[in-house]
Amino acid sequence: MTQKVIIIGGIGSGSVIAEAIKDANQRGYNEISVEGFLNDRAEAGTMLDGTPSLGIHTSESIKEFYNRGYKFIYSLHRIGGERRMIQLFEELGLKPEMLATFVHPTAYVARNVQIDPGAVIMPYVMISSAAHISLNTLIMTGATVGHNTTTGEFSHIASQAVVGAYIKMGKGSNVGLNATVLEYKTIGQFSVVGMGSVLTKNVPDNEIWVGNPAHFLRVAE
Ligand SMILES: CC(C)(COP(=O)(O)OP(=O)(O)OC[C@H]1O[C@@H](n2cnc3c(N)ncnc32)[C@H](O)[C@@H]1OP(=O)(O)O)[C@@H](O)C(=O)NCCC(=O)NCCS
């Protein structure tokens, strides 16, 4: 049976995920369907890049839809805004069992990869053996995750980034567009590897690193 899904979010990551789910449906993948958005400002019926808003997100509206059999994808994400997004997730009463997981059919995901609730794996992503994709990880188009790597809860890997093997990403961490991370490295909680960077060292918590080889830029917000 197809699981009906509501995306918490809207234009941006939300609409990108909505379109990827619709594309998957056209290719014959019918495990989930996207019914609309719940977000912070668009009233029910407003179209957001081709997908309707079902209303404003509140803990009540989420509970009501969940009781009616819907599940959720939490797409809210902003570099520097992760703490607030995690706080909102908790305020909205969202729990792992209320979340859907989406793996686009063009993604290569080794059969022994662990994928936790709420994870989104977009088209043409590659995830190698024994990786662990944690709660609400968002892996964007064409990114690669090496074997035995663990992503952090609420972490984000941007398009075309390459995260090597045996890497540990912290909660709320980000790897930017087209960045590359050397194997066995650690990216701390709420830390960022900037777009195009080549990371060869461990990044502590709450730091932004950029460049090739990547160096400390500033403390993260
Ligand atoms: C790393 C990042 C967060 C820094 O943002 P910021 O704090 O606003 O930084 P600024 O733009 O003020 O730049 C500060 C300095 O760092 C440099 N810099 C910024 N990002 C850089 C990067 N990725 N690589 C190399 N240098 C970078 C800037 O050129 C600037 O250098 P200068 O002081 O010599 O002029 C941002 O540049 C970035 O890479 N974001 C990721 C984008 C992304 O992947 N989005 C994915 C979704 S679309």
PDB file of C-alpha atoms and ligand atoms in Angstrom:
ATOM      1  CA  MET A   1       0.000   0.000   0.000  1.00  0.00           C
ATOM      2  CA  THR A   2       1.257   3.476  -0.829  1.00  0.00           C
ATOM      3  CA  GLN A   3       2.140   5.530   2.252  1.00  0.00           C
ATOM      4  CA  LYS A   4       0.783   9.081   2.019  1.00  0.00           C
ATOM      5  CA  VAL A   5       3.449  11.606   2.998  1.00  0.00           C
ATOM      6  CA  ILE A   6       3.340  15.272   3.950  1.00  0.00           C
ATOM      7  CA  ILE A   7       6.516  17.305   3.690  1.00  0.00           C
ATOM      8  CA  ILE A   8       7.152  19.741   6.537  1.00  0.00           C
ATOM      9  CA  GLY A   9       8.602  22.651   4.588  1.00  0.00           C
ATOM     10  CA  GLY A  10       7.969  24.304   1.249  1.00  0.00           C
ATOM     11  CA  ILE A  11       9.880  25.975  -1.547  1.00  0.00           C
ATOM     12  CA  GLY A  12      13.522  24.901  -1.428  1.00  0.00           C
ATOM     13  CA  SER A  13      14.480  21.527  -0.008  1.00  0.00           C
ATOM     14  CA  GLY A  14      10.777  20.665   0.406  1.00  0.00           C
ATOM     15  CA  SER A  15       9.797  21.218  -3.216  1.00  0.00           C
ATOM     16  CA  VAL A  16      12.986  19.531  -4.420  1.00  0.00           C
ATOM     17  CA  ILE A  17      12.069  16.420  -2.419  1.00  0.00           C
ATOM     18  CA  ALA A  18       8.408  16.606  -3.542  1.00  0.00           C
ATOM     19  CA  GLU A  19       9.432  16.611  -7.193  1.00  0.00           C
ATOM     20  CA  ALA A  20      11.846  13.712  -6.648  1.00  0.00           C
ATOM     21  CA  ILE A  21       9.036  11.664  -5.081  1.00  0.00           C
ATOM     22  CA  LYS A  22       6.740  12.450  -8.023  1.00  0.00           C
ATOM     23  CA  ASP A  23       9.522  11.469 -10.421  1.00  0.00           C
ATOM     24  CA  ALA A  24       9.972   8.202  -8.516  1.00  0.00           C
ATOM     25  CA  ASN A  25       6.216   7.517  -8.809  1.00  0.00           C
ATOM     26  CA  GLN A  26       6.422   8.003 -12.586  1.00  0.00           C
ATOM     27  CA  ARG A  27       9.187   5.397 -12.662  1.00  0.00           C
ATOM     28  CA  GLY A  28       6.914   2.890 -10.934  1.00  0.00           C
ATOM     29  CA  TYR A  29       8.075   3.372  -7.337  1.00  0.00           C
ATOM     30  CA  ASN A  30       4.913   3.551  -5.282  1.00  0.00           C
ATOM     31  CA  GLU A  31       5.965   3.065  -1.668  1.00  0.00           C
ATOM     32  CA  ILE A  32       5.174   6.689  -0.856  1.00  0.00           C
ATOM     33  CA  SER A  33       3.237   9.541  -2.459  1.00  0.00           C
ATOM     34  CA  VAL A  34       3.525  13.234  -1.630  1.00  0.00           C
ATOM     35  CA  GLU A  35       0.200  14.779  -0.613  1.00  0.00           C
ATOM     36  CA  GLY A  36       1.389  18.319   0.151  1.00  0.00           C
ATOM     37  CA  PHE A  37       3.261  20.572   2.541  1.00  0.00           C
ATOM     38  CA  LEU A  38       2.695  21.778   6.057  1.00  0.00           C
ATOM     39  CA  ASN A  39       4.718  24.916   6.663  1.00  0.00           C
ATOM     40  CA  ASP A  40       4.979  28.122   8.642  1.00  0.00           C
ATOM     41  CA  ARG A  41       3.134  30.559   6.366  1.00  0.00           C
ATOM     42  CA  ALA A  42       1.286  29.194   3.292  1.00  0.00           C
ATOM     43  CA  GLU A  43      -2.419  28.698   3.977  1.00  0.00           C
ATOM     44  CA  ALA A  44      -4.104  25.487   2.820  1.00  0.00           C
ATOM     45  CA  GLY A  45      -4.598  25.434  -0.938  1.00  0.00           C
ATOM     46  CA  THR A  46      -1.639  27.657  -1.819  1.00  0.00           C
ATOM     47  CA  MET A  47       0.489  26.023  -4.523  1.00  0.00           C
ATOM     48  CA  LEU A  48       4.208  25.971  -3.774  1.00  0.00           C
ATOM     49  CA  ASP A  49       6.204  25.094  -6.892  1.00  0.00           C
ATOM     50  CA  GLY A  50       3.465  22.723  -8.022  1.00  0.00           C
ATOM     51  CA  THR A  51       2.603  21.038  -4.713  1.00  0.00           C
ATOM     52  CA  PRO A  52      -0.245  22.261  -2.479  1.00  0.00           C
ATOM     53  CA  SER A  53       0.121  23.511   1.054  1.00  0.00           C
ATOM     54  CA  LEU A  54      -2.205  21.623   3.373  1.00  0.00           C
ATOM     55  CA  GLY A  55      -1.903  24.343   5.997  1.00  0.00           C
ATOM     56  CA  ILE A  56       0.319  25.759   8.695  1.00  0.00           C
ATOM     57  CA  HIS A  57       2.428  23.327  10.698  1.00  0.00           C
ATOM     58  CA  THR A  58       1.432  23.068  14.332  1.00  0.00           C
ATOM     59  CA  SER A  59       1.718  20.155  16.725  1.00  0.00           C
ATOM     60  CA  GLU A  60      -2.093  19.828  16.437  1.00  0.00           C
ATOM     61  CA  SER A  61      -2.203  19.712  12.630  1.00  0.00           C
ATOM     62  CA  ILE A  62       0.641  17.185  12.581  1.00  0.00           C
ATOM     63  CA  LYS A  63      -1.065  14.985  15.165  1.00  0.00           C
ATOM     64  CA  GLU A  64      -4.335  15.127  13.258  1.00  0.00           C
ATOM     65  CA  PHE A  65      -2.761  14.110   9.938  1.00  0.00           C
ATOM     66  CA  TYR A  66      -0.738  11.370  11.669  1.00  0.00           C
ATOM     67  CA  ASN A  67      -3.924   9.968  13.234  1.00  0.00           C
ATOM     68  CA  ARG A  68      -5.416   9.899   9.722  1.00  0.00           C
ATOM     69  CA  GLY A  69      -2.551   7.677   8.508  1.00  0.00           C
ATOM     70  CA  TYR A  70      -0.130  10.209   7.025  1.00  0.00           C
ATOM     71  CA  LYS A  71       3.612  10.202   7.637  1.00  0.00           C
ATOM     72  CA  PHE A  72       6.065  13.086   7.368  1.00  0.00           C
ATOM     73  CA  ILE A  73       9.334  14.125   5.810  1.00  0.00           C
ATOM     74  CA  TYR A  74      10.995  16.972   7.677  1.00  0.00           C
ATOM     75  CA  SER A  75      12.736  19.012   4.995  1.00  0.00           C
ATOM     76  CA  LEU A  76      13.572  22.152   6.977  1.00  0.00           C
ATOM     77  CA  HIS A  77      17.252  22.793   6.677  1.00  0.00           C
ATOM     78  CA  ARG A  78      19.488  25.859   6.634  1.00  0.00           C
ATOM     79  CA  ILE A  79      23.243  25.984   7.129  1.00  0.00           C
ATOM     80  CA  GLY A  80      23.621  27.765  10.466  1.00  0.00           C
ATOM     81  CA  GLY A  81      19.989  27.109  11.390  1.00  0.00           C
ATOM     82  CA  GLU A  82      20.170  23.464  12.409  1.00  0.00           C
ATOM     83  CA  ARG A  83      19.749  23.999  16.151  1.00  0.00           C
ATOM     84  CA  ARG A  84      16.525  25.922  15.572  1.00  0.00           C
ATOM     85  CA  MET A  85      15.284  23.276  13.108  1.00  0.00           C
ATOM     86  CA  ILE A  86      15.909  20.488  15.630  1.00  0.00           C
ATOM     87  CA  GLN A  87      14.146  22.513  18.329  1.00  0.00           C
ATOM     88  CA  LEU A  88      11.148  23.024  16.015  1.00  0.00           C
ATOM     89  CA  PHE A  89      11.076  19.288  15.200  1.00  0.00           C
ATOM     90  CA  GLU A  90      10.709  18.617  18.922  1.00  0.00           C
ATOM     91  CA  GLU A  91       8.170  21.427  19.465  1.00  0.00           C
ATOM     92  CA  LEU A  92       6.025  19.995  16.665  1.00  0.00           C
ATOM     93  CA  GLY A  93       5.869  16.675  18.508  1.00  0.00           C
ATOM     94  CA  LEU A  94       7.483  14.764  15.648  1.00  0.00           C
ATOM     95  CA  LYS A  95       8.788  11.306  16.550  1.00  0.00           C
ATOM     96  CA  PRO A  96      10.790   8.770  14.470  1.00  0.00           C
ATOM     97  CA  GLU A  97       7.771   6.498  14.005  1.00  0.00           C
ATOM     98  CA  MET A  98       5.890   9.402  12.367  1.00  0.00           C
ATOM     99  CA  LEU A  99       8.518   9.809   9.646  1.00  0.00           C
ATOM    100  CA  ALA A 100       8.722   8.342   6.160  1.00  0.00           C
ATOM    101  CA  THR A 101      11.997   7.441   4.478  1.00  0.00           C
ATOM    102  CA  PHE A 102      12.581   8.115   0.804  1.00  0.00           C
ATOM    103  CA  VAL A 103      15.181   6.487  -1.432  1.00  0.00           C
ATOM    104  CA  HIS A 104      14.902   7.553  -5.069  1.00  0.00           C
ATOM    105  CA  PRO A 105      14.975   4.526  -7.410  1.00  0.00           C
ATOM    106  CA  THR A 106      18.029   5.798  -9.305  1.00  0.00           C
ATOM    107  CA  ALA A 107      20.135   5.817  -6.113  1.00  0.00           C
ATOM    108  CA  TYR A 108      22.610   2.992  -5.499  1.00  0.00           C
ATOM    109  CA  VAL A 109      22.316   1.925  -1.887  1.00  0.00           C
ATOM    110  CA  ALA A 110      24.225  -1.186  -0.824  1.00  0.00           C
ATOM    111  CA  ARG A 111      21.894  -3.754   0.708  1.00  0.00           C
ATOM    112  CA  ASN A 112      23.631  -3.631   4.094  1.00  0.00           C
ATOM    113  CA  VAL A 113      23.219   0.131   4.544  1.00  0.00           C
ATOM    114  CA  GLN A 114      21.168   1.133   7.613  1.00  0.00           C
ATOM    115  CA  ILE A 115      18.694   3.895   6.819  1.00  0.00           C
ATOM    116  CA  ASP A 116      16.931   5.496   9.777  1.00  0.00           C
ATOM    117  CA  PRO A 117      13.499   7.185   9.726  1.00  0.00           C
ATOM    118  CA  GLY A 118      13.145  10.504   7.950  1.00  0.00           C
ATOM    119  CA  ALA A 119      16.241  10.022   5.795  1.00  0.00           C
ATOM    120  CA  VAL A 120      15.977  11.290   2.224  1.00  0.00           C
ATOM    121  CA  ILE A 121      18.233   9.895  -0.489  1.00  0.00           C
ATOM    122  CA  MET A 122      17.863  11.814  -3.716  1.00  0.00           C
ATOM    123  CA  PRO A 123      18.454  10.757  -7.349  1.00  0.00           C
ATOM    124  CA  TYR A 124      21.838   9.339  -8.390  1.00  0.00           C
ATOM    125  CA  VAL A 125      23.209   9.211  -4.855  1.00  0.00           C
ATOM    126  CA  MET A 126      25.620   6.342  -4.160  1.00  0.00           C
ATOM    127  CA  ILE A 127      25.938   4.825  -0.699  1.00  0.00           C
ATOM    128  CA  SER A 128      28.454   2.057  -0.164  1.00  0.00           C
ATOM    129  CA  SER A 129      28.539  -0.983   2.066  1.00  0.00           C
ATOM    130  CA  ALA A 130      27.667  -0.797   5.774  1.00  0.00           C
ATOM    131  CA  ALA A 131      27.081   2.951   5.861  1.00  0.00           C
ATOM    132  CA  HIS A 132      24.599   4.222   8.443  1.00  0.00           C
ATOM    133  CA  ILE A 133      22.277   7.031   7.376  1.00  0.00           C
ATOM    134  CA  SER A 134      20.889   8.513  10.572  1.00  0.00           C
ATOM    135  CA  LEU A 135      17.533  10.105  11.443  1.00  0.00           C
ATOM    136  CA  ASN A 136      16.511  12.938   9.092  1.00  0.00           C
ATOM    137  CA  THR A 137      19.728  12.924   7.074  1.00  0.00           C
ATOM    138  CA  LEU A 138      19.260  14.679   3.737  1.00  0.00           C
ATOM    139  CA  ILE A 139      21.542  13.476   0.918  1.00  0.00           C
ATOM    140  CA  MET A 140      21.138  15.556  -2.208  1.00  0.00           C
ATOM    141  CA  THR A 141      21.437  14.634  -5.880  1.00  0.00           C
ATOM    142  CA  GLY A 142      24.575  12.887  -7.030  1.00  0.00           C
ATOM    143  CA  ALA A 143      26.357  12.798  -3.658  1.00  0.00           C
ATOM    144  CA  THR A 144      28.496   9.813  -2.685  1.00  0.00           C
ATOM    145  CA  VAL A 145      28.791   8.275   0.778  1.00  0.00           C
ATOM    146  CA  GLY A 146      31.643   5.827   1.323  1.00  0.00           C
ATOM    147  CA  HIS A 147      31.501   2.509   3.100  1.00  0.00           C
ATOM    148  CA  ASN A 148      31.197   2.306   6.894  1.00  0.00           C
ATOM    149  CA  THR A 149      30.461   6.015   7.137  1.00  0.00           C
ATOM    150  CA  THR A 150      27.883   7.284   9.623  1.00  0.00           C
ATOM    151  CA  THR A 151      25.938  10.484   9.061  1.00  0.00           C
ATOM    152  CA  GLY A 152      24.684  12.560  11.987  1.00  0.00           C
ATOM    153  CA  GLU A 153      21.033  13.049  12.837  1.00  0.00           C
ATOM    154  CA  PHE A 154      19.711  16.088  10.910  1.00  0.00           C
ATOM    155  CA  SER A 155      22.889  16.217   8.836  1.00  0.00           C
ATOM    156  CA  HIS A 156      23.004  17.321   5.225  1.00  0.00           C
ATOM    157  CA  ILE A 157      25.220  16.299   2.326  1.00  0.00           C
ATOM    158  CA  ALA A 158      24.846  18.668  -0.622  1.00  0.00           C
ATOM    159  CA  SER A 159      24.802  17.715  -4.301  1.00  0.00           C
ATOM    160  CA  GLN A 160      27.900  16.097  -5.769  1.00  0.00           C
ATOM    161  CA  ALA A 161      29.753  15.986  -2.453  1.00  0.00           C
ATOM    162  CA  VAL A 162      31.934  12.943  -1.837  1.00  0.00           C
ATOM    163  CA  VAL A 163      32.129  11.759   1.749  1.00  0.00           C
ATOM    164  CA  GLY A 164      34.731   8.990   1.925  1.00  0.00           C
ATOM    165  CA  ALA A 165      34.820   5.809   3.993  1.00  0.00           C
ATOM    166  CA  TYR A 166      34.769   5.394   7.812  1.00  0.00           C
ATOM    167  CA  ILE A 167      33.716   9.011   8.353  1.00  0.00           C
ATOM    168  CA  LYS A 168      31.687  10.114  11.333  1.00  0.00           C
ATOM    169  CA  MET A 169      29.444  13.115  10.784  1.00  0.00           C
ATOM    170  CA  GLY A 170      27.987  14.805  13.852  1.00  0.00           C
ATOM    171  CA  LYS A 171      24.409  15.868  14.500  1.00  0.00           C
ATOM    172  CA  GLY A 172      23.339  18.842  12.379  1.00  0.00           C
ATOM    173  CA  SER A 173      26.570  18.865  10.366  1.00  0.00           C
ATOM    174  CA  ASN A 174      26.817  19.903   6.718  1.00  0.00           C
ATOM    175  CA  VAL A 175      29.010  18.946   3.789  1.00  0.00           C
ATOM    176  CA  GLY A 176      28.721  21.598   1.060  1.00  0.00           C
ATOM    177  CA  LEU A 177      28.247  21.293  -2.681  1.00  0.00           C
ATOM    178  CA  ASN A 178      30.992  19.301  -4.405  1.00  0.00           C
ATOM    179  CA  ALA A 179      33.131  19.041  -1.267  1.00  0.00           C
ATOM    180  CA  THR A 180      35.339  15.985  -0.686  1.00  0.00           C
ATOM    181  CA  VAL A 181      36.070  14.422   2.691  1.00  0.00           C
ATOM    182  CA  LEU A 182      39.044  12.120   3.250  1.00  0.00           C
ATOM    183  CA  GLU A 183      38.364   8.742   4.834  1.00  0.00           C
ATOM    184  CA  TYR A 184      38.485   8.198   8.621  1.00  0.00           C
ATOM    185  CA  LYS A 185      37.768  11.873   9.376  1.00  0.00           C
ATOM    186  CA  THR A 186      35.264  13.260  11.860  1.00  0.00           C
ATOM    187  CA  ILE A 187      33.006  16.244  11.219  1.00  0.00           C
ATOM    188  CA  GLY A 188      31.776  17.592  14.548  1.00  0.00           C
ATOM    189  CA  GLN A 189      28.234  18.464  15.565  1.00  0.00           C
ATOM    190  CA  PHE A 190      26.823  21.543  13.777  1.00  0.00           C
ATOM    191  CA  SER A 191      30.034  21.922  11.791  1.00  0.00           C
ATOM    192  CA  VAL A 192      30.254  22.754   8.090  1.00  0.00           C
ATOM    193  CA  VAL A 193      32.610  21.748   5.291  1.00  0.00           C
ATOM    194  CA  GLY A 194      32.228  24.544   2.727  1.00  0.00           C
ATOM    195  CA  MET A 195      31.341  24.010  -0.922  1.00  0.00           C
ATOM    196  CA  GLY A 196      34.184  22.662  -3.043  1.00  0.00           C
ATOM    197  CA  SER A 197      36.447  22.094  -0.042  1.00  0.00           C
ATOM    198  CA  VAL A 198      38.821  19.161   0.365  1.00  0.00           C
ATOM    199  CA  LEU A 199      38.792  18.094   3.984  1.00  0.00           C
ATOM    200  CA  THR A 200      41.900  16.231   5.166  1.00  0.00           C
ATOM    201  CA  LYS A 201      41.657  16.811   8.941  1.00  0.00           C
ATOM    202  CA  ASN A 202      39.106  16.268  11.709  1.00  0.00           C
ATOM    203  CA  VAL A 203      36.701  19.159  12.271  1.00  0.00           C
ATOM    204  CA  PRO A 204      35.698  19.802  15.915  1.00  0.00           C
ATOM    205  CA  ASP A 205      32.109  20.687  16.881  1.00  0.00           C
ATOM    206  CA  ASN A 206      30.678  24.069  15.779  1.00  0.00           C
ATOM    207  CA  GLU A 207      33.326  25.034  13.230  1.00  0.00           C
ATOM    208  CA  ILE A 208      33.230  26.002   9.547  1.00  0.00           C
ATOM    209  CA  TRP A 209      36.130  24.796   7.411  1.00  0.00           C
ATOM    210  CA  VAL A 210      36.777  25.790   3.778  1.00  0.00           C
ATOM    211  CA  GLY A 211      39.352  25.506   0.990  1.00  0.00           C
ATOM    212  CA  ASN A 212      41.735  22.936  -0.446  1.00  0.00           C
ATOM    213  CA  PRO A 213      43.125  21.677   1.836  1.00  0.00           C
ATOM    214  CA  ALA A 214      40.333  22.850   4.103  1.00  0.00           C
ATOM    215  CA  HIS A 215      41.223  25.184   6.997  1.00  0.00           C
ATOM    216  CA  PHE A 216      39.240  26.727   9.854  1.00  0.00           C
ATOM    217  CA  LEU A 217      37.166  29.727   8.661  1.00  0.00           C
ATOM    218  CA  ARG A 218      35.038  30.636  11.670  1.00  0.00           C
ATOM    219  CA  VAL A 219      32.896  29.319  14.505  1.00  0.00           C
ATOM    220  CA  ALA A 220      29.488  28.112  13.279  1.00  0.00           C
ATOM    221  CA  GLU A 221      26.345  29.972  14.441  1.00  0.00           C
TER     222      GLU A 221
HETATM  223  C1  LIG B   1      31.404  27.935   4.087  1.00  0.00           C
HETATM  224  C2  LIG B   1      30.254  28.916   4.023  1.00  0.00           C
HETATM  225  C3  LIG B   1      29.108  28.435   4.922  1.00  0.00           C
HETATM  226  C4  LIG B   1      30.795  30.237   4.514  1.00  0.00           C
HETATM  227  O1  LIG B   1      29.814  31.195   4.434  1.00  0.00           O
HETATM  228  P1  LIG B   1      30.093  32.637   5.078  1.00  0.00           P
HETATM  229  O2  LIG B   1      30.458  32.498   6.510  1.00  0.00           O
HETATM  230  O3  LIG B   1      28.924  33.494   4.721  1.00  0.00           O
HETATM  231  O4  LIG B   1      31.415  33.093   4.361  1.00  0.00           O
HETATM  232  P2  LIG B   1      31.688  34.368   3.462  1.00  0.00           P
HETATM  233  O5  LIG B   1      30.929  34.269   2.189  1.00  0.00           O
HETATM  234  O6  LIG B   1      31.527  35.603   4.309  1.00  0.00           O
HETATM  235  O7  LIG B   1      33.238  34.174   3.134  1.00  0.00           O
HETATM  236  C5  LIG B   1      34.258  34.372   4.077  1.00  0.00           C
HETATM  237  C6  LIG B   1      35.570  34.051   3.394  1.00  0.00           C
HETATM  238  O8  LIG B   1      35.651  32.635   3.176  1.00  0.00           O
HETATM  239  C7  LIG B   1      35.799  32.365   1.766  1.00  0.00           C
HETATM  240  N1  LIG B   1      34.983  31.200   1.484  1.00  0.00           N
HETATM  241  C8  LIG B   1      33.659  31.048   1.743  1.00  0.00           C
HETATM  242  N2  LIG B   1      33.275  29.819   1.375  1.00  0.00           N
HETATM  243  C9  LIG B   1      34.341  29.201   0.858  1.00  0.00           C
HETATM  244  C10 LIG B   1      34.548  27.915   0.304  1.00  0.00           C
HETATM  245  N3  LIG B   1      33.565  27.045   0.229  1.00  0.00           N
HETATM  246  N4  LIG B   1      35.791  27.597  -0.109  1.00  0.00           N
HETATM  247  C11 LIG B   1      36.803  28.492  -0.024  1.00  0.00           C
HETATM  248  N5  LIG B   1      36.664  29.729   0.503  1.00  0.00           N
HETATM  249  C12 LIG B   1      35.447  30.077   0.928  1.00  0.00           C
HETATM  250  C13 LIG B   1      35.273  33.612   1.072  1.00  0.00           C
HETATM  251  O9  LIG B   1      35.829  33.724  -0.218  1.00  0.00           O
HETATM  252  C14 LIG B   1      35.740  34.693   2.020  1.00  0.00           C
HETATM  253  O10 LIG B   1      37.109  34.900   1.823  1.00  0.00           O
HETATM  254  P3  LIG B   1      37.753  36.385   1.962  1.00  0.00           P
HETATM  255  O11 LIG B   1      37.502  36.785   3.400  1.00  0.00           O
HETATM  256  O12 LIG B   1      39.185  36.150   1.641  1.00  0.00           O
HETATM  257  O13 LIG B   1      37.024  37.237   0.996  1.00  0.00           O
HETATM  258  C15 LIG B   1      29.703  29.045   2.575  1.00  0.00           C
HETATM  259  O14 LIG B   1      30.575  29.757   1.736  1.00  0.00           O
HETATM  260  C16 LIG B   1      29.469  27.668   1.927  1.00  0.00           C
HETATM  261  O15 LIG B   1      30.364  27.013   1.379  1.00  0.00           O
HETATM  262  N6  LIG B   1      28.200  27.215   2.021  1.00  0.00           N
HETATM  263  C17 LIG B   1      27.785  25.924   1.518  1.00  0.00           C
HETATM  264  C18 LIG B   1      26.838  26.128   0.344  1.00  0.00           C
HETATM  265  C19 LIG B   1      26.204  24.850  -0.028  1.00  0.00           C
HETATM  266  O16 LIG B   1      26.863  23.850  -0.270  1.00  0.00           O
HETATM  267  N7  LIG B   1      24.882  24.824  -0.074  1.00  0.00           N
HETATM  268  C20 LIG B   1      24.176  23.603  -0.337  1.00  0.00           C
HETATM  269  C21 LIG B   1      22.747  23.832  -0.647  1.00  0.00           C
HETATM  270  S1  LIG B   1      22.468  24.662  -2.168  1.00  0.00           S
END
